[in-house]
PDB file of C-alpha atoms in Angstrom:
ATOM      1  CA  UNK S   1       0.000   0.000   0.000  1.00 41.00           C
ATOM      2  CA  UNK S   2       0.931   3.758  -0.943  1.00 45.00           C
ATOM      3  CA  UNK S   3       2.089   5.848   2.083  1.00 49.00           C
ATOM      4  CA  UNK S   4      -0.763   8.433   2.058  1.00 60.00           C
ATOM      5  CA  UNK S   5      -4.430   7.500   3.452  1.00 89.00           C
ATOM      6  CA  UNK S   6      -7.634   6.428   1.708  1.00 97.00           C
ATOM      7  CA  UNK S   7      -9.305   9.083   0.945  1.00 97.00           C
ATOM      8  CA  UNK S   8     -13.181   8.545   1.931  1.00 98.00           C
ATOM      9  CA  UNK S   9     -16.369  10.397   1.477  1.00 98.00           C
ATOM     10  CA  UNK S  10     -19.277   8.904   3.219  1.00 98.00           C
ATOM     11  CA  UNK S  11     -22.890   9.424   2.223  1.00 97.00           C
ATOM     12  CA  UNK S  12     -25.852   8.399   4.541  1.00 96.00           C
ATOM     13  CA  UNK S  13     -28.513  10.752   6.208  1.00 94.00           C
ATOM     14  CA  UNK S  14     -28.431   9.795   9.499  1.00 94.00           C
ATOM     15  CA  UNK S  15     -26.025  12.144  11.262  1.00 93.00           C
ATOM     16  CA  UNK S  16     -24.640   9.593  14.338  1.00 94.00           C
ATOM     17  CA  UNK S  17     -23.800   7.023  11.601  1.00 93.00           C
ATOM     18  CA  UNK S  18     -21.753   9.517   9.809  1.00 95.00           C
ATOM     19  CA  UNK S  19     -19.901  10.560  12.634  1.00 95.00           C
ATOM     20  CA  UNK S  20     -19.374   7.174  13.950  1.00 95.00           C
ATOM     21  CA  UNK S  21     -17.994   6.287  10.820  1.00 95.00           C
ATOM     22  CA  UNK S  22     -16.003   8.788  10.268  1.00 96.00           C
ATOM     23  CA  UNK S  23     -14.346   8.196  14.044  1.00 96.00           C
ATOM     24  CA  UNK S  24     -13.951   4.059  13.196  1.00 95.00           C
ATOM     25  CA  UNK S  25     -12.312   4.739  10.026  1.00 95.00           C
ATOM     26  CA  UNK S  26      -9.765   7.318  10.959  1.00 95.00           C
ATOM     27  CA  UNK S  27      -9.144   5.388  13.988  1.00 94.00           C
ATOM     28  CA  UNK S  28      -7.946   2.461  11.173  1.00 93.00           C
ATOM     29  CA  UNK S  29      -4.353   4.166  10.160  1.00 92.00           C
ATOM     30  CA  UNK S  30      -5.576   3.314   6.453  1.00 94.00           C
ATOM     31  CA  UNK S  31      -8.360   5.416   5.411  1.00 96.00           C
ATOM     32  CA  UNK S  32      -9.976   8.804   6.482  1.00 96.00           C
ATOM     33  CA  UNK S  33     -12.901  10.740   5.591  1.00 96.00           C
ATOM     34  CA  UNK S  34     -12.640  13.871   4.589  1.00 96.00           C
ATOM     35  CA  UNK S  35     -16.272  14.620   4.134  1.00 96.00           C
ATOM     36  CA  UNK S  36     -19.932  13.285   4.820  1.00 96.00           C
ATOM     37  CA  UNK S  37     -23.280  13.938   3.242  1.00 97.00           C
ATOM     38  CA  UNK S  38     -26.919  13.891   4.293  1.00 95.00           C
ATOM     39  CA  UNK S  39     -28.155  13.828   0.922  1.00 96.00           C
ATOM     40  CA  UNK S  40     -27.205  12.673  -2.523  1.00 96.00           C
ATOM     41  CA  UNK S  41     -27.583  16.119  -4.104  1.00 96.00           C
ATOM     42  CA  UNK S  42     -25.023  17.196  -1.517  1.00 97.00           C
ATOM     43  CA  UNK S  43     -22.716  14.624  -2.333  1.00 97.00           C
ATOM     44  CA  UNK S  44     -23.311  14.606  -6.447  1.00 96.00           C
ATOM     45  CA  UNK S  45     -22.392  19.143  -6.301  1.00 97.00           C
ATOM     46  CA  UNK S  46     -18.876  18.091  -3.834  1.00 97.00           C
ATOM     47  CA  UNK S  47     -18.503  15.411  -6.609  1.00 97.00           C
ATOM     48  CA  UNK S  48     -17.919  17.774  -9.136  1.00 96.00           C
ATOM     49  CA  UNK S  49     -15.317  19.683  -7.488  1.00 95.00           C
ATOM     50  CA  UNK S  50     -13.323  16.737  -5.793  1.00 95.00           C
ATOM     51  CA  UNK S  51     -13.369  12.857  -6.203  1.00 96.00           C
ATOM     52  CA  UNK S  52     -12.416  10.795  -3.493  1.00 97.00           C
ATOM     53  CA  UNK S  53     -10.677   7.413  -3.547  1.00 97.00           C
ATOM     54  CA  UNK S  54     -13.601   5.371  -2.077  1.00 98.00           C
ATOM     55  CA  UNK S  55     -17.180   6.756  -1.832  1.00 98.00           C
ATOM     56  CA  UNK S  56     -19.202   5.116   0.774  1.00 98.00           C
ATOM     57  CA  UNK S  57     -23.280   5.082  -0.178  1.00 97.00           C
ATOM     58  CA  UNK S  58     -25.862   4.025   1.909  1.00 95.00           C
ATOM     59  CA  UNK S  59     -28.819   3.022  -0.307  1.00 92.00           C
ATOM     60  CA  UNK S  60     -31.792   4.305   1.876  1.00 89.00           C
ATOM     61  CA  UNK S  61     -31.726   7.944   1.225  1.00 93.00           C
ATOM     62  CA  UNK S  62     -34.772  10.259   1.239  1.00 91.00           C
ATOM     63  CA  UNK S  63     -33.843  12.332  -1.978  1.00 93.00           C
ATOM     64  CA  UNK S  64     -33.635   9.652  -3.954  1.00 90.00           C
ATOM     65  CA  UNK S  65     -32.207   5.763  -5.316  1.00 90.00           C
ATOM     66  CA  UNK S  66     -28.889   5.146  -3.922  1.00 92.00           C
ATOM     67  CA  UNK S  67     -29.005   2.680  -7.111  1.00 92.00           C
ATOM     68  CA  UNK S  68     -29.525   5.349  -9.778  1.00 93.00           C
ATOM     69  CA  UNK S  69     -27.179   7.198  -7.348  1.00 96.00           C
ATOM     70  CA  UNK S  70     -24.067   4.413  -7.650  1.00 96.00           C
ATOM     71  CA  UNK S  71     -24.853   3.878 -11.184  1.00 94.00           C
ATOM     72  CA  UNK S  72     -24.353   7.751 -12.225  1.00 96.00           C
ATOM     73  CA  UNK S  73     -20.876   7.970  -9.844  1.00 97.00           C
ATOM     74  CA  UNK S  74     -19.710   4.801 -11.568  1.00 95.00           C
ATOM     75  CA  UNK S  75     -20.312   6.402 -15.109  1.00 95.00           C
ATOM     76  CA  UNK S  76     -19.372   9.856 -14.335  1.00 96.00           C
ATOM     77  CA  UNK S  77     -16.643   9.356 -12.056  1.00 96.00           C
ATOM     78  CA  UNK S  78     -14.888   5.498 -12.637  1.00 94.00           C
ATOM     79  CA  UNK S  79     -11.609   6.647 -10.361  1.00 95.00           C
ATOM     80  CA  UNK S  80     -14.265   6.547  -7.930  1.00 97.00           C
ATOM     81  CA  UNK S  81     -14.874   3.376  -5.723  1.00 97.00           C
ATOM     82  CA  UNK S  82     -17.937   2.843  -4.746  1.00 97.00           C
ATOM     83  CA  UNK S  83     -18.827   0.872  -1.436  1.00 97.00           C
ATOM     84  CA  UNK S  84     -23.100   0.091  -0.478  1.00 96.00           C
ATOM     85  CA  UNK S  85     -23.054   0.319   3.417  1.00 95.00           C
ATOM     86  CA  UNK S  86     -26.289  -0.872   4.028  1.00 93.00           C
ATOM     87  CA  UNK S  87     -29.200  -2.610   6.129  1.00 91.00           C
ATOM     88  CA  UNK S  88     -30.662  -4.412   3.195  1.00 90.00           C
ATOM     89  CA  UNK S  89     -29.205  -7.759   2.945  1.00 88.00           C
ATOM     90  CA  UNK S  90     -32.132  -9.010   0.334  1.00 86.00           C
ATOM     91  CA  UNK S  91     -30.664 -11.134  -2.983  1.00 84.00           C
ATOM     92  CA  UNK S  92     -32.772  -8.454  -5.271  1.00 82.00           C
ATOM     93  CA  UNK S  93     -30.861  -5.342  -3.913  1.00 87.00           C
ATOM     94  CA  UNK S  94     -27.802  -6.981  -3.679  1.00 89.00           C
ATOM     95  CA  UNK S  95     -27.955  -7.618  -7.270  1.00 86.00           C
ATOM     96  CA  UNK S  96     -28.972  -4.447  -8.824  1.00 88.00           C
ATOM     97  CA  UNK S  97     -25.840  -2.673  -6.668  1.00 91.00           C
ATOM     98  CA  UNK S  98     -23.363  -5.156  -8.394  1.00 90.00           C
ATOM     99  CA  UNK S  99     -25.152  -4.831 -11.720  1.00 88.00           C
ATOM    100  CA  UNK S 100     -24.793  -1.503 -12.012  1.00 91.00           C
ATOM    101  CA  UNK S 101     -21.404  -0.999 -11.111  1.00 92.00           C
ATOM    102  CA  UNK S 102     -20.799  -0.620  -7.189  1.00 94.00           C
ATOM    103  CA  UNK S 103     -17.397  -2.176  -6.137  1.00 95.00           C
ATOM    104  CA  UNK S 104     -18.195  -3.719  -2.774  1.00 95.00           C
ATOM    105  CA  UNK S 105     -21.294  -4.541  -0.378  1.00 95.00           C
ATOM    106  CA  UNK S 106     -21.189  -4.315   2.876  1.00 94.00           C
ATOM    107  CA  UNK S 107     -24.340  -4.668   5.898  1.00 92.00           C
ATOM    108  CA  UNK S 108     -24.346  -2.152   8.607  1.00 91.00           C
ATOM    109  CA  UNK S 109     -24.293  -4.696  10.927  1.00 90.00           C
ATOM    110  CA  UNK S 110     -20.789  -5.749   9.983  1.00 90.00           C
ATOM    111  CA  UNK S 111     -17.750  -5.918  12.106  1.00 91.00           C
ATOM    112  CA  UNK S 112     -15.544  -2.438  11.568  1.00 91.00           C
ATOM    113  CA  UNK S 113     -12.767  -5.125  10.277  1.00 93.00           C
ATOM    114  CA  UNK S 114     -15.090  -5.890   7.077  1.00 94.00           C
ATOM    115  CA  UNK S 115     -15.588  -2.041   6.472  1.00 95.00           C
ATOM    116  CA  UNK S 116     -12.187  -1.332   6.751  1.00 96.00           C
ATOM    117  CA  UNK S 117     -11.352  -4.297   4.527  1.00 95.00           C
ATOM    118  CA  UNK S 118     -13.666  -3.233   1.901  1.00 96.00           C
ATOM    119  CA  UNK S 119     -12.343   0.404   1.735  1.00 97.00           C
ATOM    120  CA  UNK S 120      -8.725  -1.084   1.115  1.00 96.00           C
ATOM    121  CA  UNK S 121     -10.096  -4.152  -1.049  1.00 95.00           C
ATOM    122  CA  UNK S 122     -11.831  -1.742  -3.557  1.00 96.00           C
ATOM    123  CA  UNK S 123      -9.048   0.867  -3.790  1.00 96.00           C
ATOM    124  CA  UNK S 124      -6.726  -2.073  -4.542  1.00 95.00           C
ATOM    125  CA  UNK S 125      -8.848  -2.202  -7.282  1.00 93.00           C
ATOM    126  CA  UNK S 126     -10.525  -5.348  -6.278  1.00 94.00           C
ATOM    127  CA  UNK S 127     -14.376  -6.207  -5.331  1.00 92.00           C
ATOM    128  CA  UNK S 128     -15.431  -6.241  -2.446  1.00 93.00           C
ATOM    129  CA  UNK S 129     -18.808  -8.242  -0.538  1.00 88.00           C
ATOM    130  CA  UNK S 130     -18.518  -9.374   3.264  1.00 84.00           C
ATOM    131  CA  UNK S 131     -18.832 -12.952   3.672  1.00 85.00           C
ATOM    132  CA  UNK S 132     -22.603 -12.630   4.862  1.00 85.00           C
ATOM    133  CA  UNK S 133     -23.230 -10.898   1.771  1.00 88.00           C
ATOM    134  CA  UNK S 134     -21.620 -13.659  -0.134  1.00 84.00           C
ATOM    135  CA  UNK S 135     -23.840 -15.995   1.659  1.00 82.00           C
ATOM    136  CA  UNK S 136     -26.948 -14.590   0.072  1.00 83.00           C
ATOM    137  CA  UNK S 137     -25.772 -13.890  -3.169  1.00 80.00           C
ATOM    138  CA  UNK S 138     -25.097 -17.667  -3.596  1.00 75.00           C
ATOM    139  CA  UNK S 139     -28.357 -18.700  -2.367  1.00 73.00           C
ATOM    140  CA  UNK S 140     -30.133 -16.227  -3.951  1.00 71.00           C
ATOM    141  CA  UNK S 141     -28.458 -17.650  -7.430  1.00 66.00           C
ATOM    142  CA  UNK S 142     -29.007 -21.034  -6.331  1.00 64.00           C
ATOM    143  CA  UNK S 143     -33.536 -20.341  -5.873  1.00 65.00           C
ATOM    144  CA  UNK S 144     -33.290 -18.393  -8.772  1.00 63.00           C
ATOM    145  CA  UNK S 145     -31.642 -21.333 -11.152  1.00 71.00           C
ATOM    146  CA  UNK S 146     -34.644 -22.515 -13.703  1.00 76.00           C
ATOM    147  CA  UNK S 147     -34.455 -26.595 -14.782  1.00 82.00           C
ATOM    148  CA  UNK S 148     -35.930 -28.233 -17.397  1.00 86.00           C
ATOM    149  CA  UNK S 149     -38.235 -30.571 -17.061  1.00 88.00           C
ATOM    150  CA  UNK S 150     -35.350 -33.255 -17.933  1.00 90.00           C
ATOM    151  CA  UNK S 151     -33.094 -31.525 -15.622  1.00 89.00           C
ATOM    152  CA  UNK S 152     -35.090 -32.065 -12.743  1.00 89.00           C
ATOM    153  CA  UNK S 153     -35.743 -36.008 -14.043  1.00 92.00           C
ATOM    154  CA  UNK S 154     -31.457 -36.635 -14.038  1.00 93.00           C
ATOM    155  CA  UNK S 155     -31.337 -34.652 -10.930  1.00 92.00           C
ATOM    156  CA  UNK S 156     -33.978 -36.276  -8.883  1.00 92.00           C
ATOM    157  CA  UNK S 157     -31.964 -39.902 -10.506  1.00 94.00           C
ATOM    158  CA  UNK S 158     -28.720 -38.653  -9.617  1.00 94.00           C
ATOM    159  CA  UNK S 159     -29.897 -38.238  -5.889  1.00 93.00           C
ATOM    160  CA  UNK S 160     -31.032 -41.451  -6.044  1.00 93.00           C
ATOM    161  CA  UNK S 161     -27.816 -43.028  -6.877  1.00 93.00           C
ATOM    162  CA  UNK S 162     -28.037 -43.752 -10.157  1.00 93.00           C
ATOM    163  CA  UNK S 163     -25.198 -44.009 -12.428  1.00 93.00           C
ATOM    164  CA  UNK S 164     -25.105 -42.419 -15.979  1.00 94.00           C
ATOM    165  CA  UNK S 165     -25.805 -45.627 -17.789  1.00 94.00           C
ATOM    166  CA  UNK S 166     -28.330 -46.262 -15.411  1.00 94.00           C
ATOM    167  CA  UNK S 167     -30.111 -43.068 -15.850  1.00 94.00           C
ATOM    168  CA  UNK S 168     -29.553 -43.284 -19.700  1.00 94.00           C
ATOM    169  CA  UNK S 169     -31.588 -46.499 -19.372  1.00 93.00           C
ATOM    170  CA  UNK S 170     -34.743 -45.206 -17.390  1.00 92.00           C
ATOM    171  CA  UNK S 171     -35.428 -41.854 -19.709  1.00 93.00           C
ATOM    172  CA  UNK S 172     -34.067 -43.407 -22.925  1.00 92.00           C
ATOM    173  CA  UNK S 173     -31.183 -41.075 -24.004  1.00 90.00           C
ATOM    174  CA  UNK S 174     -27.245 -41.726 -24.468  1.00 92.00           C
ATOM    175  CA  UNK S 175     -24.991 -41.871 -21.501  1.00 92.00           C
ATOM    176  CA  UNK S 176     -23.091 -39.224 -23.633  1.00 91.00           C
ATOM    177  CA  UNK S 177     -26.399 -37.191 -23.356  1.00 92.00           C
ATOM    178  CA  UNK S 178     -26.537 -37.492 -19.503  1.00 92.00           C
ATOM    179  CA  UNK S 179     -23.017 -36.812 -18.526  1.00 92.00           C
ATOM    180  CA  UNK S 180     -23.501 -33.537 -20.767  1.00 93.00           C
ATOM    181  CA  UNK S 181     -26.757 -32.998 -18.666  1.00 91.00           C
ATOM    182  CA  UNK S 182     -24.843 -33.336 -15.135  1.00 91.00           C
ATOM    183  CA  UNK S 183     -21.910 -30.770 -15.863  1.00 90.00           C
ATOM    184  CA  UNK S 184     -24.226 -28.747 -17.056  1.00 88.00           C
ATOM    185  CA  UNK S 185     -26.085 -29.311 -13.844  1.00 89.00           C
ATOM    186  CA  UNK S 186     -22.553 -28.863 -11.660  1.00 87.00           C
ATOM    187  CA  UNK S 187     -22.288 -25.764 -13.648  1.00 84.00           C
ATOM    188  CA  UNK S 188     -26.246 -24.077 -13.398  1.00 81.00           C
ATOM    189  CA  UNK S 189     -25.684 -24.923  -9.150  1.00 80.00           C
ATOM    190  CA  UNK S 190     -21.853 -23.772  -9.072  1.00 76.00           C
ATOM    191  CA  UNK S 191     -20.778 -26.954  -7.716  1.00 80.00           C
ATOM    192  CA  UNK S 192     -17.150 -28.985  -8.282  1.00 83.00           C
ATOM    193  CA  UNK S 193     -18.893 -32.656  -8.132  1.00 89.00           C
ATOM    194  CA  UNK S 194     -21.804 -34.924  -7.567  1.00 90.00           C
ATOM    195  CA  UNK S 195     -21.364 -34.837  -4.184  1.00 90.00           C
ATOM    196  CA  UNK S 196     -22.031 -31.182  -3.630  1.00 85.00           C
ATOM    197  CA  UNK S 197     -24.838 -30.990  -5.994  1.00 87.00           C
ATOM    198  CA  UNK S 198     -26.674 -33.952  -3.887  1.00 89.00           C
ATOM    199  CA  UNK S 199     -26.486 -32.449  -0.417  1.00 85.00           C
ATOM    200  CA  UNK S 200     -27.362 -29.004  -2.525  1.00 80.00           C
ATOM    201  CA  UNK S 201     -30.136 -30.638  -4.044  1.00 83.00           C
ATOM    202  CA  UNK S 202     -31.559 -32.003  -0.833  1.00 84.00           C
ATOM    203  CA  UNK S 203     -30.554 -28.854   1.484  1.00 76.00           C
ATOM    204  CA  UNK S 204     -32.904 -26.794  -0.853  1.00 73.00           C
ATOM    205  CA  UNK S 205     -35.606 -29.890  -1.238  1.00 75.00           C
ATOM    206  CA  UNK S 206     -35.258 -29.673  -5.140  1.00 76.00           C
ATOM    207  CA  UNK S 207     -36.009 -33.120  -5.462  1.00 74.00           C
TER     208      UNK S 207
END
């Protein structure tokens, strides 16, 4: 790491949140704030004057979408690094912050340590989502992944033990056909073998 400190502007309109983030992070040695913002109009004129290193955005803000908000920084300002500190931890939010740009997640109910992380992760250039976060994005992948109707036949075979030639057998297709059907199966679930895709498939009562 470069000798100088993070530079961080933090935007989120409760005033004790800014302020206690603002102590945590300049208490780190790695990062401090040199500015906070109760709105994102605030933030968006500063913007255009100054860009800091790492902009941290709480989504819930009452003069607008802190989506629409990261998604316009991103565009207009890509030195920028932008970081959701947030209390929604749902799968659909989650997603729309990484779609549209923003370079790390993390919940307001993380440990400083993962904040701190973050701010240094995504100025290294690298993304950034606390392990929590990480939790639900997999799941949330894993509800959302559609089968066909002979996907779920080979998977519900495959739990049961069946081999390829066995399953070729019972729906009348090539053993080629169903080992093509179970990595693509390994792949849909993000899995390495059969293993993990049976306790996957059972965990989430697929079958």
């Amino acid at each position: 790491m470069k000798n100088y400190l993070i530079d961080v502007y933090i935007v989120d309109d409760h005033q004790m949140v800014c302020e206690g983030l603002t102590e945590l992070i300049n208490n780190s040695g790695k990062a401090h704030v040199s500015r906070s913002f109760n709105t994102l109009e605030a933030c968006k004129q500063a913007l255009q004057d100054r860009r800091p290193d790492v902009l941290l955005l709480d989504l819930s803000m009452p003069d607008g979408d802190g989506v629409a908000f990261c998604r316009l920084v991103v565009s207009e300002y890509p030195i920028v690094r932008v970081v959701a500190v947030t209390i929604h931890d749902e799968y659909s939010m989650i997603q729309r912050m990484m779609e549209c740009g923003a370079h790390g997640y993390v919940l307001k109910s993380s440990p400083v340590e993962e904040l701190i992380e973050a701010i240094v992760s995504v100025w290294q250039k690298q993304q950034y989502v606390s392990p929590h976060v990480e939790a639900i994005l997999q799941k949330g992948k894993i509800n959302s992944v559609v089968l066909t109707d002979v996907e779920k036949n080979i998977l519900r075979l495959i739990c049961d033990g069946m081999t390829n030639p066995e399953i070729a057998a019972q729906l009348h297709l090539s053993t080629e056909t169903v080992n093509w059907y179970r990595k693509r199966l390994l792949a849909k679930f993000n899995v390495k073998n059969t293993v993990g895709l049976v306790r996957l498939a059972l965990e989430k009562k697929l079958v």
